[in-house]
Amino acid sequence: MPILDTGLLINRERRRTASLRITVMNRGRQQASAGIQVYTIATEAAASMDSKLVNSDQVGGGYGKLVMRRLAIVELQPVGYSSGTFTVQHEVRELDQFGVSITANGLAAGEVFATMAEVDDQGEVIAQHNLQVMSSLMDEMMHAYVANHTGHTVTVIQTATNTRVATIPFPIGSSPRQLDFTPNGREVLVTCQGDKTVKIINTLTHSIAGEITFPVGAVPLAVAVSRNSGKAYVTTMVEDYIVVIDTETRSLMKLISLPSGSDPVAVAIAPDGQKAYCCLINKSCIAVIDTITHTIVSTIKLPHGAKPSAIAFTPDGEIAYVTDVQFERVYAIRTSSQAITATIKLDTGNDPQKLVITPDGALAYVASRGGDEIVVINLSRNEILTRIELPAGSNTSDIAITADGLKVYVTILTFGYVAVIEVASQLPIAILPTGSFPSGVAISPILLD
């Protein structure tokens, strides 16, 4: 996961740089992602530019601290596509120092190329820079966070070496269940069913940095954070609504009512960030929510009696895959028409739980609680490719994939560990003890700050 950087540059007094024109290009044959940020040295001018985009903990350290400003996280299609190139302009005339850093991600991360042009007030280019790859071991910064439900802890695993680097204690009785990262990877939101809160972990310190208390009677379960807006969507048991959280202010924005008795068990955000899809396990349908108006705009009906348990999208957002624990199937749903285009039948007793799709959109990995296995689906054919056997009685729950698409992490409830699957060989390569009843796992996205 390379980082491309200009280094810290000094702005001129004469023919001053007014803005930066930053261009990133994917020259590979696979998809890639790029996180673009501008940084400067902490000053009053830097801090006053836009308080929402400046990390106050960095500015608060005083002069000499870097202030990072996130401009965009973009998906880059393979070479030959117009969407394989992205350009953004950012004003810097008030800054005496500035730099640009780009974190590349995905299968074509090593093929991402970036340039930055300094532009004056007349729109003329003063200087042109090719961003250089930093000699940084980015993998060392990537972590898997595992929620141990009855152990009341979160285990932090370094994905490069598969070693445990921290255990974060939670209050006794909090019962952490599921988790997701904010877009810049700086925080993890953890749903806690025991004390009915969402706790916030600082990923730099591996410690609890805050919490959000839910309304009386609501029990938080699933959580998904939008990469585009940073809003978090949390399903609730008992009360049947979705809570929308502003992760910047750490406050509740809205409660989206769902049909009574629907039991929303899973939620996912479409890649473009415009819709949230919620599995209503007791209503045999998917509620589609507009993330701007925060209203239900449509309902995708599944076969009568179906119990949708999880949902995941292909990288282009064209197809949503939904697991059904009642009929033990996986449905492929075209998001434009909301029609089921394929049905993948699983073995009897499979009990499919969560699923994850590789960054290139080629494969889906389905955690089979009843079958003690991971079912691998070829998405180009919508057929089962192989099955990865797990120990009898494993009781799998959650599943996640690294940003480079090389490794899959599966929580094993019964035995208190996470199994690591190598995508290339489709074999388990590590067993990592975590804690009692590991029920949720999430892996770092692009780190920007």
Short mmCIF file of C-alpha atoms in Angstrom, two decimals:
data_model
loop_
_atom_site.label_atom_id
_atom_site.label_comp_id
_atom_site.label_asym_id
_atom_site.label_seq_id
_atom_site.Cartn_x
_atom_site.Cartn_y
_atom_site.Cartn_z
CA MET A 1 0.00 0.00 0.00
CA PRO A 2 2.33 2.77 -1.22
CA ILE A 3 2.28 6.39 -0.08
CA LEU A 4 3.15 9.05 -2.68
CA ASP A 5 4.31 12.36 -1.26
CA THR A 6 5.73 15.73 -2.34
CA GLY A 7 7.39 16.45 0.98
CA LEU A 8 6.87 19.80 2.69
CA LEU A 9 7.27 22.70 0.23
CA ILE A 10 7.74 26.40 0.99
CA ASN A 11 5.36 28.88 -0.62
CA ARG A 12 6.95 31.84 -2.40
CA GLU A 13 6.39 35.48 -1.51
CA ARG A 14 6.81 36.50 -5.13
CA ARG A 15 4.58 34.75 -7.63
CA ARG A 16 2.92 32.98 -4.76
CA THR A 17 1.20 29.63 -5.21
CA ALA A 18 -2.53 30.24 -5.00
CA SER A 19 -3.76 26.67 -5.52
CA LEU A 20 -2.65 23.12 -6.10
CA ARG A 21 -3.89 20.97 -8.98
CA ILE A 22 -3.54 17.34 -7.94
CA THR A 23 -3.99 14.50 -10.44
CA VAL A 24 -3.95 10.77 -9.73
CA MET A 25 -3.97 8.09 -12.43
CA ASN A 26 -4.32 4.33 -12.39
CA ARG A 27 -1.95 2.79 -14.94
CA GLY A 28 -2.74 -0.80 -13.96
CA ARG A 29 -5.18 -3.38 -15.28
CA GLN A 30 -7.02 -3.74 -11.96
CA GLN A 31 -8.96 -1.27 -9.82
CA ALA A 32 -7.28 0.96 -7.28
CA SER A 33 -8.28 3.53 -4.66
CA ALA A 34 -6.51 6.73 -3.69
CA GLY A 35 -6.82 8.88 -0.59
CA ILE A 36 -5.73 12.45 -1.27
CA GLN A 37 -4.70 14.88 1.45
CA VAL A 38 -2.94 18.22 1.79
CA TYR A 39 -0.84 18.98 4.85
CA THR A 40 0.84 22.00 6.40
CA ILE A 41 2.46 23.14 9.63
CA ALA A 42 0.09 24.05 12.47
CA THR A 43 -0.47 27.81 12.63
CA GLU A 44 -3.46 30.01 13.34
CA ALA A 45 -4.00 30.37 9.59
CA ALA A 46 -3.93 26.61 9.10
CA ALA A 47 -6.33 25.98 11.96
CA SER A 48 -8.82 28.58 10.75
CA MET A 49 -9.08 27.28 7.17
CA ASP A 50 -11.81 24.77 7.89
CA SER A 51 -12.35 23.48 11.39
CA LYS A 52 -14.26 20.44 10.21
CA LEU A 53 -11.34 19.14 8.17
CA VAL A 54 -8.52 19.89 10.58
CA ASN A 55 -7.74 17.29 13.22
CA SER A 56 -7.87 19.27 16.44
CA ASP A 57 -5.70 16.79 18.31
CA GLN A 58 -2.88 17.48 15.87
CA VAL A 59 -3.32 21.25 15.87
CA GLY A 60 -3.60 21.30 19.64
CA GLY A 61 -0.02 20.11 19.94
CA GLY A 62 1.15 23.60 18.98
CA TYR A 63 3.45 24.86 16.24
CA GLY A 64 5.54 22.27 14.45
CA LYS A 65 2.69 19.76 14.26
CA LEU A 66 1.40 18.65 10.88
CA VAL A 67 -2.20 19.48 10.05
CA MET A 68 -3.74 16.99 7.63
CA ARG A 69 -6.73 17.87 5.44
CA ARG A 70 -8.59 15.13 3.62
CA LEU A 71 -9.64 16.17 0.12
CA ALA A 72 -11.04 12.97 -1.36
CA ILE A 73 -11.09 9.20 -1.41
CA VAL A 74 -11.58 8.09 -5.00
CA GLU A 75 -12.03 4.82 -6.85
CA LEU A 76 -9.81 4.54 -9.93
CA GLN A 77 -10.87 2.23 -12.74
CA PRO A 78 -8.22 0.33 -14.76
CA VAL A 79 -6.13 2.00 -17.47
CA GLY A 80 -8.16 2.94 -20.53
CA TYR A 81 -11.22 4.12 -18.60
CA SER A 82 -11.90 7.84 -18.19
CA SER A 83 -12.63 7.24 -14.52
CA GLY A 84 -9.10 5.93 -14.10
CA THR A 85 -7.92 9.53 -13.69
CA PHE A 86 -9.04 12.04 -11.06
CA THR A 87 -8.11 15.71 -10.61
CA VAL A 88 -8.86 18.04 -7.70
CA GLN A 89 -7.84 21.66 -7.06
CA HIS A 90 -7.20 23.08 -3.60
CA GLU A 91 -6.45 26.64 -2.47
CA VAL A 92 -3.24 27.23 -0.49
CA ARG A 93 -2.45 30.94 -0.97
CA GLU A 94 -2.69 31.56 2.80
CA LEU A 95 -0.24 28.78 3.63
CA ASP A 96 3.50 29.33 3.96
CA GLN A 97 4.21 25.59 3.74
CA PHE A 98 2.26 22.80 2.11
CA GLY A 99 2.59 19.22 0.96
CA VAL A 100 0.49 16.58 -0.76
CA SER A 101 0.27 12.94 0.28
CA ILE A 102 -1.62 10.19 -1.52
CA THR A 103 -2.26 6.73 -0.13
CA ALA A 104 -2.82 4.14 -2.87
CA ASN A 105 -4.84 1.02 -2.19
CA GLY A 106 -6.22 -2.02 -4.02
CA LEU A 107 -4.86 -4.54 -6.48
CA ALA A 108 -3.32 -1.86 -8.72
CA ALA A 109 -1.95 0.26 -5.85
CA GLY A 110 1.58 -0.07 -7.19
CA GLU A 111 0.46 1.32 -10.56
CA VAL A 112 -0.99 4.58 -9.21
CA PHE A 113 0.85 7.67 -10.49
CA ALA A 114 0.32 11.20 -9.13
CA THR A 115 1.34 14.73 -10.06
CA MET A 116 0.85 18.10 -8.38
CA ALA A 117 0.98 21.48 -10.14
CA GLU A 118 1.46 24.79 -8.31
CA VAL A 119 -0.83 27.41 -9.88
CA ASP A 120 -0.68 31.19 -9.40
CA ASP A 121 -3.52 33.73 -9.24
CA GLN A 122 -3.56 34.04 -13.04
CA GLY A 123 -4.05 30.30 -13.43
CA GLU A 124 -0.56 29.70 -14.78
CA VAL A 125 1.50 26.72 -13.63
CA ILE A 126 4.52 27.79 -11.55
CA ALA A 127 5.96 24.34 -10.86
CA GLN A 128 5.13 20.72 -11.55
CA HIS A 129 5.88 17.81 -9.18
CA ASN A 130 5.78 14.04 -9.62
CA LEU A 131 4.93 12.53 -6.25
CA GLN A 132 7.55 10.08 -5.04
CA VAL A 133 6.86 6.79 -3.27
CA MET A 134 7.81 7.07 0.39
CA SER A 135 9.86 4.31 1.97
CA SER A 136 7.15 3.64 4.51
CA LEU A 137 6.02 0.23 5.71
CA MET A 138 2.33 0.98 5.36
CA ASP A 139 1.38 -2.61 6.15
CA GLU A 140 2.65 -2.10 9.70
CA MET A 141 -0.08 0.49 10.19
CA MET A 142 -2.90 -1.77 9.00
CA HIS A 143 -4.85 -3.54 11.71
CA ALA A 144 -7.77 -5.89 12.19
CA TYR A 145 -9.99 -5.04 15.15
CA VAL A 146 -11.93 -7.94 16.69
CA ALA A 147 -14.84 -7.43 19.10
CA ASN A 148 -14.91 -10.12 21.84
CA HIS A 149 -18.55 -10.16 22.89
CA THR A 150 -18.43 -11.95 26.23
CA GLY A 151 -14.82 -11.04 26.95
CA HIS A 152 -15.68 -7.30 26.87
CA THR A 153 -12.50 -6.49 24.94
CA VAL A 154 -11.36 -5.57 21.44
CA THR A 155 -8.26 -7.30 20.09
CA VAL A 156 -5.99 -5.43 17.66
CA ILE A 157 -4.04 -7.54 15.14
CA GLN A 158 -1.35 -6.27 12.77
CA THR A 159 -2.32 -7.77 9.41
CA ALA A 160 1.19 -7.71 7.93
CA THR A 161 2.60 -10.07 10.57
CA ASN A 162 -0.62 -11.51 12.05
CA THR A 163 0.50 -10.55 15.54
CA ARG A 164 -1.60 -9.17 18.36
CA VAL A 165 -0.48 -5.61 19.13
CA ALA A 166 -3.08 -4.55 21.70
CA THR A 167 -6.06 -5.64 23.77
CA ILE A 168 -8.49 -2.82 24.52
CA PRO A 169 -10.52 -3.38 27.71
CA PHE A 170 -14.18 -2.39 27.65
CA PRO A 171 -16.40 -1.88 30.72
CA ILE A 172 -17.63 -5.17 32.15
CA GLY A 173 -21.07 -5.87 30.76
CA SER A 174 -20.67 -3.68 27.68
CA SER A 175 -20.64 -6.69 25.31
CA PRO A 176 -19.05 -5.29 22.12
CA ARG A 177 -20.62 -6.86 19.04
CA GLN A 178 -19.82 -5.31 15.65
CA LEU A 179 -17.53 -2.56 14.38
CA ASP A 180 -16.53 -0.36 11.45
CA PHE A 181 -13.87 2.24 10.67
CA THR A 182 -14.27 5.91 9.87
CA PRO A 183 -13.10 6.70 6.30
CA ASN A 184 -9.65 7.94 7.34
CA GLY A 185 -9.00 4.97 9.61
CA ARG A 186 -8.49 7.15 12.66
CA GLU A 187 -11.42 5.76 14.66
CA VAL A 188 -13.42 2.56 15.02
CA LEU A 189 -17.09 2.57 16.03
CA VAL A 190 -18.10 -0.44 18.14
CA THR A 191 -21.70 -1.38 18.94
CA CYS A 192 -22.10 -2.50 22.56
CA GLN A 193 -25.30 -4.40 23.31
CA GLY A 194 -24.74 -4.69 27.05
CA ASP A 195 -24.71 -0.99 27.94
CA LYS A 196 -26.53 0.13 24.76
CA THR A 197 -23.81 2.42 23.45
CA VAL A 198 -21.55 2.88 20.48
CA LYS A 199 -17.99 3.26 21.71
CA ILE A 200 -15.31 5.05 19.70
CA ILE A 201 -11.73 3.73 19.58
CA ASN A 202 -8.76 5.93 18.69
CA THR A 203 -6.66 3.76 16.36
CA LEU A 204 -3.45 5.66 17.11
CA THR A 205 -3.61 5.00 20.84
CA HIS A 206 -5.73 1.81 20.74
CA SER A 207 -7.97 3.21 23.47
CA ILE A 208 -11.61 4.25 23.94
CA ALA A 209 -11.93 7.92 23.02
CA GLY A 210 -15.67 8.44 23.51
CA GLU A 211 -19.10 6.88 23.41
CA ILE A 212 -22.61 7.59 22.15
CA THR A 213 -25.56 6.53 24.31
CA PHE A 214 -28.65 5.18 22.57
CA PRO A 215 -32.28 5.99 23.35
CA VAL A 216 -33.97 3.92 26.07
CA GLY A 217 -34.98 0.48 24.80
CA ALA A 218 -32.78 0.49 21.70
CA VAL A 219 -30.04 -2.15 21.47
CA PRO A 220 -27.38 -1.37 18.83
CA LEU A 221 -26.33 -4.23 16.59
CA ALA A 222 -24.88 -3.66 13.11
CA VAL A 223 -22.88 -0.59 12.06
CA ALA A 224 -21.71 0.75 8.70
CA VAL A 225 -19.86 4.02 8.08
CA SER A 226 -20.17 5.85 4.76
CA ARG A 227 -16.81 6.46 3.11
CA ASN A 228 -18.24 9.56 1.43
CA SER A 229 -19.87 11.42 4.31
CA GLY A 230 -18.47 9.78 7.43
CA LYS A 231 -22.00 9.23 8.76
CA ALA A 232 -22.56 5.99 10.61
CA TYR A 233 -25.70 3.89 10.27
CA VAL A 234 -26.51 1.62 13.21
CA THR A 235 -29.35 -0.90 13.33
CA THR A 236 -31.21 -1.45 16.58
CA MET A 237 -32.89 -4.48 18.06
CA VAL A 238 -36.23 -4.28 19.92
CA GLU A 239 -37.09 -0.74 18.76
CA ASP A 240 -36.74 -1.35 15.00
CA TYR A 241 -35.06 1.75 13.66
CA ILE A 242 -31.74 2.86 12.24
CA VAL A 243 -29.73 5.46 14.11
CA VAL A 244 -27.74 7.91 11.98
CA ILE A 245 -24.60 9.19 13.75
CA ASP A 246 -22.47 12.20 12.83
CA THR A 247 -18.98 10.84 13.47
CA GLU A 248 -17.46 14.33 13.47
CA THR A 249 -19.61 15.63 16.34
CA ARG A 250 -20.25 12.17 17.84
CA SER A 251 -23.96 12.88 18.06
CA LEU A 252 -27.23 11.28 16.93
CA MET A 253 -28.54 12.91 13.76
CA LYS A 254 -31.75 11.03 13.09
CA LEU A 255 -33.76 7.92 13.87
CA ILE A 256 -35.10 6.21 10.73
CA SER A 257 -38.20 4.20 11.59
CA LEU A 258 -38.57 0.69 10.21
CA PRO A 259 -41.63 -1.59 10.10
CA SER A 260 -42.53 -2.99 13.49
CA GLY A 261 -40.99 -6.38 14.18
CA SER A 262 -38.63 -6.17 11.18
CA ASP A 263 -35.50 -6.94 13.25
CA PRO A 264 -32.81 -5.12 11.17
CA VAL A 265 -29.73 -7.32 11.45
CA ALA A 266 -27.34 -5.85 8.89
CA VAL A 267 -26.66 -2.62 7.03
CA ALA A 268 -24.27 -1.70 4.20
CA ILE A 269 -23.51 1.48 2.27
CA ALA A 270 -23.44 1.45 -1.53
CA PRO A 271 -20.01 2.37 -2.97
CA ASP A 272 -21.26 5.75 -4.22
CA GLY A 273 -22.52 6.59 -0.73
CA GLN A 274 -25.99 7.56 -1.94
CA LYS A 275 -27.93 4.64 -0.48
CA ALA A 276 -27.85 2.49 2.65
CA TYR A 277 -29.26 -1.04 2.38
CA CYS A 278 -30.70 -2.67 5.51
CA CYS A 279 -31.59 -6.37 5.88
CA LEU A 280 -34.99 -6.78 7.58
CA ILE A 281 -34.72 -10.42 8.57
CA ASN A 282 -38.32 -10.81 9.72
CA LYS A 283 -39.86 -9.03 6.73
CA SER A 284 -38.12 -10.91 3.89
CA CYS A 285 -36.87 -7.69 2.33
CA ILE A 286 -34.15 -5.06 2.04
CA ALA A 287 -34.97 -1.46 2.98
CA VAL A 288 -33.20 1.07 0.73
CA ILE A 289 -32.45 4.38 2.45
CA ASP A 290 -31.49 7.67 0.82
CA THR A 291 -28.43 8.92 2.72
CA ILE A 292 -29.26 12.58 2.01
CA THR A 293 -32.90 12.66 3.10
CA HIS A 294 -32.55 9.70 5.49
CA THR A 295 -35.84 8.24 4.32
CA ILE A 296 -36.75 4.79 3.00
CA VAL A 297 -37.08 5.24 -0.77
CA SER A 298 -37.80 1.65 -1.80
CA THR A 299 -38.02 -1.93 -0.60
CA ILE A 300 -36.44 -4.92 -2.33
CA LYS A 301 -38.66 -7.94 -1.81
CA LEU A 302 -37.07 -11.37 -1.49
CA PRO A 303 -38.82 -14.75 -1.82
CA HIS A 304 -41.61 -15.20 0.74
CA GLY A 305 -40.18 -16.44 4.02
CA ALA A 306 -36.59 -15.46 3.22
CA LYS A 307 -34.45 -14.17 6.09
CA PRO A 308 -31.71 -11.84 4.79
CA SER A 309 -28.73 -11.85 7.15
CA ALA A 310 -26.03 -9.79 5.41
CA ILE A 311 -25.32 -7.71 2.31
CA ALA A 312 -22.21 -6.71 0.34
CA PHE A 313 -21.64 -4.80 -2.91
CA THR A 314 -19.41 -5.31 -5.91
CA PRO A 315 -16.87 -2.44 -6.18
CA ASP A 316 -18.85 -0.74 -8.96
CA GLY A 317 -22.05 -0.93 -6.89
CA GLU A 318 -23.99 -2.60 -9.69
CA ILE A 319 -24.73 -5.84 -7.82
CA ALA A 320 -25.61 -6.42 -4.17
CA TYR A 321 -25.16 -9.92 -2.76
CA VAL A 322 -27.47 -10.95 0.07
CA THR A 323 -27.27 -14.05 2.27
CA ASP A 324 -30.50 -15.84 3.27
CA VAL A 325 -30.35 -17.98 6.42
CA GLN A 326 -33.84 -19.43 5.92
CA PHE A 327 -33.44 -20.95 2.45
CA GLU A 328 -29.61 -21.08 2.63
CA ARG A 329 -28.97 -19.11 -0.50
CA VAL A 330 -27.08 -16.07 -1.74
CA TYR A 331 -29.02 -13.68 -3.98
CA ALA A 332 -27.45 -11.40 -6.59
CA ILE A 333 -29.53 -8.21 -6.87
CA ARG A 334 -29.01 -5.61 -9.59
CA THR A 335 -29.18 -2.29 -7.77
CA SER A 336 -30.49 -0.31 -10.76
CA SER A 337 -33.57 -2.49 -11.21
CA GLN A 338 -33.67 -3.98 -7.69
CA ALA A 339 -34.32 -7.36 -9.30
CA ILE A 340 -32.78 -10.70 -8.33
CA THR A 341 -30.56 -11.74 -11.24
CA ALA A 342 -29.07 -14.93 -9.80
CA THR A 343 -29.52 -17.31 -6.88
CA ILE A 344 -26.62 -19.35 -5.52
CA LYS A 345 -27.82 -22.39 -3.57
CA LEU A 346 -25.77 -23.50 -0.58
CA ASP A 347 -25.74 -26.87 1.17
CA THR A 348 -28.50 -27.77 3.62
CA GLY A 349 -27.59 -26.63 7.12
CA ASN A 350 -25.10 -24.05 5.81
CA ASP A 351 -26.61 -21.12 7.79
CA PRO A 352 -24.81 -18.30 5.89
CA GLN A 353 -23.84 -15.34 8.01
CA LYS A 354 -21.71 -12.41 6.83
CA LEU A 355 -20.08 -12.17 3.42
CA VAL A 356 -17.32 -10.06 1.90
CA ILE A 357 -16.34 -9.30 -1.71
CA THR A 358 -12.74 -8.98 -2.92
CA PRO A 359 -11.60 -5.50 -4.06
CA ASP A 360 -11.48 -6.65 -7.70
CA GLY A 361 -15.08 -7.90 -7.53
CA ALA A 362 -14.09 -11.41 -8.57
CA LEU A 363 -14.95 -13.46 -5.48
CA ALA A 364 -17.30 -13.47 -2.52
CA TYR A 365 -16.45 -15.20 0.76
CA VAL A 366 -19.42 -16.38 2.82
CA ALA A 367 -19.07 -17.33 6.49
CA SER A 368 -21.03 -20.57 6.96
CA ARG A 369 -21.94 -21.02 10.62
CA GLY A 370 -23.75 -24.32 10.15
CA GLY A 371 -21.34 -25.80 7.63
CA ASP A 372 -18.12 -24.95 9.50
CA GLU A 373 -16.64 -23.59 6.30
CA ILE A 374 -16.08 -20.55 4.14
CA VAL A 375 -17.91 -20.77 0.82
CA VAL A 376 -16.07 -19.03 -2.03
CA ILE A 377 -18.26 -17.83 -4.91
CA ASN A 378 -17.05 -16.94 -8.41
CA LEU A 379 -19.04 -13.77 -9.08
CA SER A 380 -18.52 -13.75 -12.86
CA ARG A 381 -20.45 -17.02 -13.04
CA ASN A 382 -22.36 -16.82 -9.74
CA GLU A 383 -21.21 -20.34 -8.92
CA ILE A 384 -19.47 -21.87 -5.92
CA LEU A 385 -15.75 -22.00 -6.65
CA THR A 386 -14.55 -23.88 -3.57
CA ARG A 387 -15.15 -24.44 0.12
CA ILE A 388 -12.57 -23.76 2.83
CA GLU A 389 -12.99 -26.19 5.70
CA LEU A 390 -12.90 -25.00 9.32
CA PRO A 391 -12.79 -27.08 12.54
CA ALA A 392 -16.06 -28.75 13.52
CA GLY A 393 -18.20 -26.55 15.74
CA SER A 394 -16.36 -23.34 14.77
CA ASN A 395 -19.55 -21.25 14.78
CA THR A 396 -18.32 -18.55 12.38
CA SER A 397 -19.84 -15.09 12.70
CA ASP A 398 -18.14 -12.24 10.87
CA ILE A 399 -15.69 -11.90 8.00
CA ALA A 400 -13.48 -9.13 6.61
CA ILE A 401 -10.85 -8.72 3.89
CA THR A 402 -7.66 -6.69 3.80
CA ALA A 403 -7.59 -3.62 1.55
CA ASP A 404 -5.15 -5.30 -0.84
CA GLY A 405 -7.46 -8.28 -1.21
CA LEU A 406 -4.83 -10.80 -0.14
CA LYS A 407 -6.19 -12.10 3.18
CA VAL A 408 -9.60 -12.84 4.69
CA TYR A 409 -10.21 -12.80 8.45
CA VAL A 410 -13.00 -14.93 9.96
CA THR A 411 -14.17 -14.86 13.57
CA ILE A 412 -14.54 -18.30 15.19
CA LEU A 413 -16.98 -17.87 18.09
CA THR A 414 -16.66 -21.26 19.77
CA PHE A 415 -12.88 -21.37 20.06
CA GLY A 416 -12.13 -17.68 20.61
CA TYR A 417 -9.86 -17.03 17.66
CA VAL A 418 -9.69 -15.52 14.18
CA ALA A 419 -8.79 -17.69 11.19
CA VAL A 420 -6.78 -16.02 8.42
CA ILE A 421 -7.41 -17.25 4.87
CA GLU A 422 -4.93 -16.61 2.06
CA VAL A 423 -6.86 -15.64 -1.07
CA ALA A 424 -4.19 -16.90 -3.49
CA SER A 425 -4.20 -20.45 -2.12
CA GLN A 426 -7.70 -20.48 -0.57
CA LEU A 427 -6.17 -22.02 2.55
CA PRO A 428 -6.03 -21.02 6.23
CA ILE A 429 -2.56 -19.63 7.00
CA ALA A 430 -2.94 -18.53 10.63
CA ILE A 431 -5.03 -18.99 13.76
CA LEU A 432 -4.98 -15.94 16.03
CA PRO A 433 -6.34 -16.20 19.60
CA THR A 434 -8.44 -13.14 20.49
CA GLY A 435 -10.86 -13.45 23.37
CA SER A 436 -14.14 -14.92 24.48
CA PHE A 437 -16.80 -15.06 21.74
CA PRO A 438 -15.24 -12.96 18.95
CA SER A 439 -18.33 -11.74 17.13
CA GLY A 440 -17.16 -8.92 14.86
CA VAL A 441 -14.10 -8.01 12.80
CA ALA A 442 -13.14 -4.94 10.75
CA ILE A 443 -9.91 -4.11 8.94
CA SER A 444 -8.27 -0.71 8.42
CA PRO A 445 -9.21 1.18 5.26
CA ILE A 446 -6.92 3.77 3.66
CA LEU A 447 -5.16 5.68 6.44
CA LEU A 448 -5.10 9.40 5.78
CA ASP A 449 -4.16 11.02 9.07
#
